[in-house]
Coordinates of C-alpha atoms and ligand atoms in Angstrom, one line a residue:
X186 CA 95.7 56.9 92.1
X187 CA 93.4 56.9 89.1
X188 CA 91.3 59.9 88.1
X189 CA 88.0 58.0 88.4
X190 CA 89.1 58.0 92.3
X191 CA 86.6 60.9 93.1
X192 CA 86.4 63.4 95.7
X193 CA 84.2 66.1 97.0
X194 CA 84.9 69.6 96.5
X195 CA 85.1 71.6 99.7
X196 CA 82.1 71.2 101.9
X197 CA 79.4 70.1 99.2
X198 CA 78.3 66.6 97.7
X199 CA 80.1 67.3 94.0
X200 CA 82.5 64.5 93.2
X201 CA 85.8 65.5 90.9
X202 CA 88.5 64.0 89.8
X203 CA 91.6 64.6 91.7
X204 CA 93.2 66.2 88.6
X205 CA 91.0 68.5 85.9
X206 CA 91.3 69.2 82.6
X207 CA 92.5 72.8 81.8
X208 CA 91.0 74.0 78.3
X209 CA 92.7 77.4 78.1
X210 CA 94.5 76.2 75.4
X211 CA 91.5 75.0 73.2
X212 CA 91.0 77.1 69.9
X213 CA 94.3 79.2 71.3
X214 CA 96.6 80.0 67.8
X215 CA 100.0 81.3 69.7
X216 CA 100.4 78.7 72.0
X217 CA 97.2 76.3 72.1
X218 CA 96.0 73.3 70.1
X219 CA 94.1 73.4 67.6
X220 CA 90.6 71.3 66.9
X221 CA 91.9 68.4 66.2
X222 CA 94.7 68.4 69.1
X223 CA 92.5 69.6 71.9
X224 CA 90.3 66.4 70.8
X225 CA 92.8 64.3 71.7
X226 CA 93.9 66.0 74.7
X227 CA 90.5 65.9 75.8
X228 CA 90.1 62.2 75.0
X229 CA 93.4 61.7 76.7
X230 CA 91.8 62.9 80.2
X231 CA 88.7 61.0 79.8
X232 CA 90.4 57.8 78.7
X233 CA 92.8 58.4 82.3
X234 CA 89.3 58.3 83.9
X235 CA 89.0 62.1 84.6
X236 CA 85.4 63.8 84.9
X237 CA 86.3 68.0 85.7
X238 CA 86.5 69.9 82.7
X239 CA 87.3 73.7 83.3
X240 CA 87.0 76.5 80.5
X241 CA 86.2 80.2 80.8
X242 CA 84.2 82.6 78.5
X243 CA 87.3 84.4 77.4
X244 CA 89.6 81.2 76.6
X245 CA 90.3 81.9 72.7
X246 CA 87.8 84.2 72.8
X247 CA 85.2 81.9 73.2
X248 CA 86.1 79.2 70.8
X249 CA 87.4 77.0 74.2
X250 CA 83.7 76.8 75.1
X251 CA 82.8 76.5 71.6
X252 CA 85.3 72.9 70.8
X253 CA 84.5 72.1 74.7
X254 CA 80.6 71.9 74.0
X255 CA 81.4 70.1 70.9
X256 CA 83.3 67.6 72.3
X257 CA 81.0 66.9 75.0
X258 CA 78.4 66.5 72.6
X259 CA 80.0 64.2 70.3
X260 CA 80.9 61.8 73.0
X261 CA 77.1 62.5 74.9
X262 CA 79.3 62.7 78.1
X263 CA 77.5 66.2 79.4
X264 CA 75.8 65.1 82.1
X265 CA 78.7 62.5 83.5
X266 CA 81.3 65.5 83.2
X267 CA 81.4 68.0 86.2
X268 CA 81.7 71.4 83.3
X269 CA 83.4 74.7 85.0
X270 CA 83.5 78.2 83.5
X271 CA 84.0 81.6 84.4
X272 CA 82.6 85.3 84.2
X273 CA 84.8 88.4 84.5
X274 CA 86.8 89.1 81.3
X275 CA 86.2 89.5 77.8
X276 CA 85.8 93.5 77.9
X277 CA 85.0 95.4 74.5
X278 CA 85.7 99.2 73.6
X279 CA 82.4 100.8 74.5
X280 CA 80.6 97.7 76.0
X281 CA 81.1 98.1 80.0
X282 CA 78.9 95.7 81.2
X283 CA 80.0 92.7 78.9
X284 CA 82.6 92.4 81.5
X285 CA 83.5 92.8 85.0
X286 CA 81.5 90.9 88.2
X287 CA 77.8 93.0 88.1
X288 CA 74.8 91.5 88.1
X289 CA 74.3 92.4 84.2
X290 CA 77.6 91.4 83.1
X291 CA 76.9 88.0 85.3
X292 CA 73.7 87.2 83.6
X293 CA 74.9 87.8 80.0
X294 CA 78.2 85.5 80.6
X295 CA 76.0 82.9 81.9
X296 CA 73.5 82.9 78.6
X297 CA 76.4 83.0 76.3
X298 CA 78.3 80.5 77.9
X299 CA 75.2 78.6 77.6
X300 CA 74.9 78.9 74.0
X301 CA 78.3 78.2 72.9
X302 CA 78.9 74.9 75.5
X303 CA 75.6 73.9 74.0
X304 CA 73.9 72.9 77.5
X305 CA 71.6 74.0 80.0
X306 CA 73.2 74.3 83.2
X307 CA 76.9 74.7 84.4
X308 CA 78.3 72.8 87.4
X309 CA 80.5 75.4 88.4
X310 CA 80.4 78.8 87.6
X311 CA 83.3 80.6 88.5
X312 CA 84.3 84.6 88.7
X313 CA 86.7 84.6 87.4
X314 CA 88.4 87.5 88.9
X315 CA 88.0 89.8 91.5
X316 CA 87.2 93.1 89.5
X317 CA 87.6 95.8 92.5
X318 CA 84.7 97.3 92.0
X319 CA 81.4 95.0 92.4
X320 CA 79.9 94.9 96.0
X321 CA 80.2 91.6 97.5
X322 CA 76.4 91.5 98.1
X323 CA 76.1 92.5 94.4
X324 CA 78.1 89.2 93.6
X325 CA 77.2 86.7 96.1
X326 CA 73.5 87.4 95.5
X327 CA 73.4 87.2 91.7
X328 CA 75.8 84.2 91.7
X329 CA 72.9 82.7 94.4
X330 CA 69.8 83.5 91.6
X331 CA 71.8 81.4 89.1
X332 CA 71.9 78.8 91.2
X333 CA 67.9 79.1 91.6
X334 CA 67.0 79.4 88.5
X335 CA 68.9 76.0 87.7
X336 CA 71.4 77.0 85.3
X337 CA 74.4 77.1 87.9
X338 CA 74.7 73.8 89.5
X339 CA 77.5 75.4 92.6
X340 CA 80.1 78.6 92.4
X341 CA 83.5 79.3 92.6
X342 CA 86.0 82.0 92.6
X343 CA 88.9 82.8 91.4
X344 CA 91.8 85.4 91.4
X345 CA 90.6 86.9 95.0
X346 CA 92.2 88.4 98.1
X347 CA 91.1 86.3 101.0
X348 CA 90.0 88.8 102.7
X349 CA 87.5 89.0 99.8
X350 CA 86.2 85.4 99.3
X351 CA 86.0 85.6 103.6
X352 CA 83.6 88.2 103.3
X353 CA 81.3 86.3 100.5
X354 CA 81.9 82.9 102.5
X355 CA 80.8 84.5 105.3
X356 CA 77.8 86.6 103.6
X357 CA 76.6 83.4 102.1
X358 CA 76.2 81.7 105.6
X359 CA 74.2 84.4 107.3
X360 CA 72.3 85.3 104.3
X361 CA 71.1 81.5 103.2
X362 CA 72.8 81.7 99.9
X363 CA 74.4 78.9 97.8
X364 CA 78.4 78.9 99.4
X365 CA 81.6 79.2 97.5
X366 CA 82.7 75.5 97.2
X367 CA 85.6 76.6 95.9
X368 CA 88.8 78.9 95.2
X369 CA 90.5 78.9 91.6
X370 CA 94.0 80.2 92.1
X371 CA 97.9 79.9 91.1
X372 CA 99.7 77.2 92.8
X373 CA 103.2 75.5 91.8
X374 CA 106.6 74.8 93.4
X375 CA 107.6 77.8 91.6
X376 CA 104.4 79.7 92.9
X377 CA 104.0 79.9 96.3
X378 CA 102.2 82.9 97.3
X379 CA 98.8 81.7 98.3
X380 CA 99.8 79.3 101.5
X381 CA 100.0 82.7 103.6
X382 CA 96.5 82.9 103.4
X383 CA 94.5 80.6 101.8
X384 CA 95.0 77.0 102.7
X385 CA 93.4 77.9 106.4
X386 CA 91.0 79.9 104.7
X387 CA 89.8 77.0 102.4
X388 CA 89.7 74.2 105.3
X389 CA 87.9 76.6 107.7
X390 CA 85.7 77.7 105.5
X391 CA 84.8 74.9 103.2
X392 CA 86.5 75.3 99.7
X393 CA 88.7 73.1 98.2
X394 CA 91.7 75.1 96.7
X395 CA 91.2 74.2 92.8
X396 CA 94.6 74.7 91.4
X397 CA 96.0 76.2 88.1
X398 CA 99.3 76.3 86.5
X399 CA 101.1 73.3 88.3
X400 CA 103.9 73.5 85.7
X401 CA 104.3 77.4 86.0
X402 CA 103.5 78.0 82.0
X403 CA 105.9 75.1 81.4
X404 CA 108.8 75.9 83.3
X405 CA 108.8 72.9 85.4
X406 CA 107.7 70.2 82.3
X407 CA 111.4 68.4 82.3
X408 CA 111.8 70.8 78.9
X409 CA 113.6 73.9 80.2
X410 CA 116.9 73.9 82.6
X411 CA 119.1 76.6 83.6
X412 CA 121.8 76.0 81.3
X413 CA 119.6 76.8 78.7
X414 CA 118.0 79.7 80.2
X415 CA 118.7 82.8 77.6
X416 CA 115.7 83.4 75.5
X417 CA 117.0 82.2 72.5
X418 CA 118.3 79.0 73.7
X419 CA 114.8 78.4 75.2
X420 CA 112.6 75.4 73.3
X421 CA 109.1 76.6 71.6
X422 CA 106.2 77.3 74.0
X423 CA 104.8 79.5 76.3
X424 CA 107.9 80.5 78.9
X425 CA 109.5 81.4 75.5
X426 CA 106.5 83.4 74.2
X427 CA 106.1 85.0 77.8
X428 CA 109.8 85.8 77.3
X429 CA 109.8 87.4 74.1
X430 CA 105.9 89.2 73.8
X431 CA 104.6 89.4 77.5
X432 CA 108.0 90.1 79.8
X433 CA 105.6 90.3 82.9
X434 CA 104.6 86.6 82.5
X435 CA 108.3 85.5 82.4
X436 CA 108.7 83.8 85.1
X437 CA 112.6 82.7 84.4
X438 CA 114.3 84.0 87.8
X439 CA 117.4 82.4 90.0
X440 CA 115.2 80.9 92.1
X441 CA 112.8 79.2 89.8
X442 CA 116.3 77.8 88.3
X443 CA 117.0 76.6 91.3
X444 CA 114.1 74.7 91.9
X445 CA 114.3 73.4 88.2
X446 CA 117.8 71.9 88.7
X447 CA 116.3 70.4 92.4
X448 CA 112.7 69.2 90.8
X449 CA 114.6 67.3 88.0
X450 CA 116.8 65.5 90.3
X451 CA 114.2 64.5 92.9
X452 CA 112.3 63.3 89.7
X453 CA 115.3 61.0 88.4
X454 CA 115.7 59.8 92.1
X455 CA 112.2 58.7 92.8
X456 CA 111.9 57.6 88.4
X457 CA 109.3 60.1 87.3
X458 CA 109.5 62.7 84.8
X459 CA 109.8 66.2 86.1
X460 CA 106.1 67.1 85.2
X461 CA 104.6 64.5 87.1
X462 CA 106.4 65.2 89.9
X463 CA 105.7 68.9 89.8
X464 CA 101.6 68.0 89.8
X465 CA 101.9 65.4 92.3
X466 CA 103.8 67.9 95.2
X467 CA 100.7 70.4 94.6
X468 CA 98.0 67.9 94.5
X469 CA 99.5 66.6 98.0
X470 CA 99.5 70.1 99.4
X471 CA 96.8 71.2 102.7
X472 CA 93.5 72.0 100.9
X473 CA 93.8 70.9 97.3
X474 CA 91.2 69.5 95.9
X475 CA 91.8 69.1 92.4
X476 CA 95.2 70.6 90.3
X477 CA 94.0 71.7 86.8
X478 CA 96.5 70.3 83.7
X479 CA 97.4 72.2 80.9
X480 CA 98.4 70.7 77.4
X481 CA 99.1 72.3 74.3
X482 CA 100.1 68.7 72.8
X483 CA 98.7 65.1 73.4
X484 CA 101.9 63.9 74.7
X485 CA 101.8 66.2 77.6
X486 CA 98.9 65.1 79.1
X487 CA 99.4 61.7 78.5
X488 CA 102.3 62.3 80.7
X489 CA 100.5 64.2 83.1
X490 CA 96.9 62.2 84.0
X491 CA 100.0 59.7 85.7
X492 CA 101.4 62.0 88.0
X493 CA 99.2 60.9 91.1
X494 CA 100.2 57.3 90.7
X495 CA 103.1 57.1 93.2
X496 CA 103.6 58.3 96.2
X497 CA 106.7 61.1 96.6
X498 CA 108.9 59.9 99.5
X499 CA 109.1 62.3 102.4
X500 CA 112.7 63.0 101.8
X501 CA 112.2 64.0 98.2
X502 CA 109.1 65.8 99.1
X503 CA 110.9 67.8 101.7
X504 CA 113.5 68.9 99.6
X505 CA 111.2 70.3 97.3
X506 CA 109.3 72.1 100.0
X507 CA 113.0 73.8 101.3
X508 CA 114.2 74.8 97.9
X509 CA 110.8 76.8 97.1
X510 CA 109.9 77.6 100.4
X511 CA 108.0 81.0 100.1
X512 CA 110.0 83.9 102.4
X513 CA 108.5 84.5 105.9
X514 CA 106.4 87.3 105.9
X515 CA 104.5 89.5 108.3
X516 CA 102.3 89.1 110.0
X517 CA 102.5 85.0 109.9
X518 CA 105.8 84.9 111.0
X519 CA 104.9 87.3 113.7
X520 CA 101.6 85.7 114.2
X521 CA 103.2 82.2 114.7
X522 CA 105.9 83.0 116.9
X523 CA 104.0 84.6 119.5
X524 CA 101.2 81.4 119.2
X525 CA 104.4 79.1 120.0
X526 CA 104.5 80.9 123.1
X527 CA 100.7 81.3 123.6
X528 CA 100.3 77.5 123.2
X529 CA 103.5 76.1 124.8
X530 CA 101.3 74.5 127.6
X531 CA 98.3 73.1 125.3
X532 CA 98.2 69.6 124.5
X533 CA 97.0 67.5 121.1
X534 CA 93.3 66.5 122.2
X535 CA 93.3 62.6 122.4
X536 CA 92.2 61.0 119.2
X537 CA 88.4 60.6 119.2
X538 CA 87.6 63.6 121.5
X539 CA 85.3 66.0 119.8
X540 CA 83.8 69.4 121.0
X541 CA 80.3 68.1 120.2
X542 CA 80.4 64.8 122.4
Ligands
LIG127 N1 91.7 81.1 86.9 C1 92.7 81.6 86.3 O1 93.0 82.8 86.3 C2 93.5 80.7 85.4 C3 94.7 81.1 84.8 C4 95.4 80.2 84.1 C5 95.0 78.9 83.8 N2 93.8 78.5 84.4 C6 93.3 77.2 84.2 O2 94.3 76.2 84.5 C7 94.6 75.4 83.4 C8 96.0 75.0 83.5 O3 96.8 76.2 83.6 P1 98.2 76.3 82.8 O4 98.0 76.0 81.4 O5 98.7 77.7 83.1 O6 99.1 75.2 83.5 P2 100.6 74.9 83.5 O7 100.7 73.5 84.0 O8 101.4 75.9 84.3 O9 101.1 75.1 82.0 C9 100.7 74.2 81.0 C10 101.7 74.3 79.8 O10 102.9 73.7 80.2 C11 103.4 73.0 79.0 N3 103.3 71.5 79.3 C12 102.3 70.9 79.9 N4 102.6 69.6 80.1 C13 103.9 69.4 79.6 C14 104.7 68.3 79.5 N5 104.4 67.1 79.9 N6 105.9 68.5 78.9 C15 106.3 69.7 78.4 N7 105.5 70.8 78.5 C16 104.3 70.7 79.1 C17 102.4 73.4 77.9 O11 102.9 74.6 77.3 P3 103.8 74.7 76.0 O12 103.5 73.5 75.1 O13 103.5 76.0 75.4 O14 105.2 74.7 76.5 C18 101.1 73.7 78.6 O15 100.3 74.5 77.9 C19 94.1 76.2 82.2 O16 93.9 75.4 81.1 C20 92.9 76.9 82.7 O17 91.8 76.0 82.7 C21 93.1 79.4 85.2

């Protein structure tokens, strides 16, 4: 499937590539690409047909949004391109309200953002992370004001309970405001954690899960295997800086091994690399709506902006599904067994049949 194959995000008209471009590594000097490299990468995507670019005003400090509005600009592709970015972080010593989800912080994001992506308007503006703090109504009705004035086309968010986005979702219904279109969160083989919640969430509500990290910081590329697992065996990148300078990002565990050693053989079976195959199983989970790619290096997402086109047999796909299922917890597991019951007697509807008719 090529990346000029659009879809709409959750319940709204915006059409997106199936796979985005990540720009976190933009202007980023321990593990990023430079100017020149994230040109290419960004090329790369747009050559592949892709039209979701996603940055954040923290990325490199800014410089993502600085090289992404340069880029754009340079190729006059602003308007074609569906441009996200986020509020939330970038805190400074003394300066409280330059971060966090208030209506001040909000504001000053936005007109920042603004000025170093060089437009006028943003398609998706994002929070970028629930801050603990900010009253929903706070959030949901200065995210709603953007999108009146015109310089916020639709809004996301990102890193948030479910109970939390329910609540906004909700709010935004009763209260007439623009809707969430859509959540930003962690998803990979080797991170499972949202399906308790948020797939059902995203369907009932209408947001299409918008998916980061597919390749768990690199760990499932094809580059790393558990033979090679100590830290100073491991190749240069970001599971090895995580290993070495930020020991709660390492993700190297038995069970990620595991499902290294089982993604890399599925991968050989069906003839894909490891990476593709890794993107492919999340953008074919319930809910997705687009799965955002990192690079660091052209190569990578040359090899990436292919993994959609073939279709994982169910036999390869199920394996990949038992070796990283997530535990059963409560309540779901509870929850489930007691609907199995409930249900026993209830029938699929015919095809066709509709509450409405
Ligand atoms: N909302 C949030 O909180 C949040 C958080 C994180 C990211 N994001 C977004 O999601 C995007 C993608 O996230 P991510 O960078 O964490 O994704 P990822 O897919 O988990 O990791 C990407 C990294 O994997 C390595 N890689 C990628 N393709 C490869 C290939 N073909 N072969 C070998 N190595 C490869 C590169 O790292 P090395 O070259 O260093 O090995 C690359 O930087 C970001 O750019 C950002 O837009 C959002």
């Amino acid at each position: 499937m090529a990346l000029d194959t659009y879809y709409t995000l959750g319940r709204s008209g915006l059409r997106v590539s199936p796979l985005a471009l990540g720009t976190m590594t933009f202007g980023q000097s321990d593990w990023g690409a430079d100017a020149e490299t994230s040109g290419q990468i960004f090329d790369a995507y747009l050559e592949a047909g892709g039209n979701f670019v996603d940055t954040a005003n923290a990325y490199s400090g800014g410089a993502s949004e600085e090289l992404v509005g340069k880029l754009l600009a340079e190729r006059g592709i602003r308007d074609r391109t569906v441009l996200s970015t986020k509020f939330t972080l970038g805190a400074r010593p003394g300066d409280p309200n330059l971060a966090g989800n208030g209506r001040k912080a909000m504001l000053r994001c936005l007109e920042d953002s603004l000025r170093r992506l060089g437009t006028d308007y943003i398609d998706l503006y994002i929070m970028h992370a629930w801050d603990g703090l900010t009253p929903v109504e706070e959030v949901m009705r200065g995210m709603d004001d953007l999108v009146s004035s015109g310089k916020v086309r639709y809004i996301a968010f990102s890193d948030v309970p479910a109970w939390y986005a329910a609540r906004a979702q909700t709010l935004a219904e009763w209260r007439d405001y623009a809707p969430l279109i859509a959540l930003q969160l962690e998803y990979s083989l080797a991170e499972r954690g949202l399906e308790y919640e948020f797939p059902s969430l995203a369907q009932e509500l209408g947001m299409g899960l918008m998916t980061w990290g597919p390749l768990a910081k690199g760990l499932l590329s094809g580059k790393y295997s558990a033979d090679a697992s100590a830290t100073e065996d491991l190749p240069e990148g970001r599971v090895k800086v995580a290993a070495i300078h930020r020991p709660s990002q390492d993700n190297r565990s038995e069970r990620n091994w595991r499902i290294v050693t089982e993604l890399a053989a599925v991968a050989e079976e069906v003839g894909r690399s490891p990476a593709e195959v890794a993107v492919n199983w999340v953008a074919n989970r319930p809910a997705v709506g687009s799965v955002l790619l990192g690079a660091s290096k052209l190569h990578q997402i040359q090899s990436t902006v292919t993994s959609l086109d073939f279709t994982l047999p169910e036999e390869l796909r199920h394996r990949l599904d038992e070796i990283s299922a997530p535990p059963a917890a409560v309540p779901y597991s509870f929850m489930t067994l007691l609907q199995g019951g409930l249900n026993a007697d209830v029938r699929n509807k015919p095809a066709g049949y509709s509450a409405q008719a």
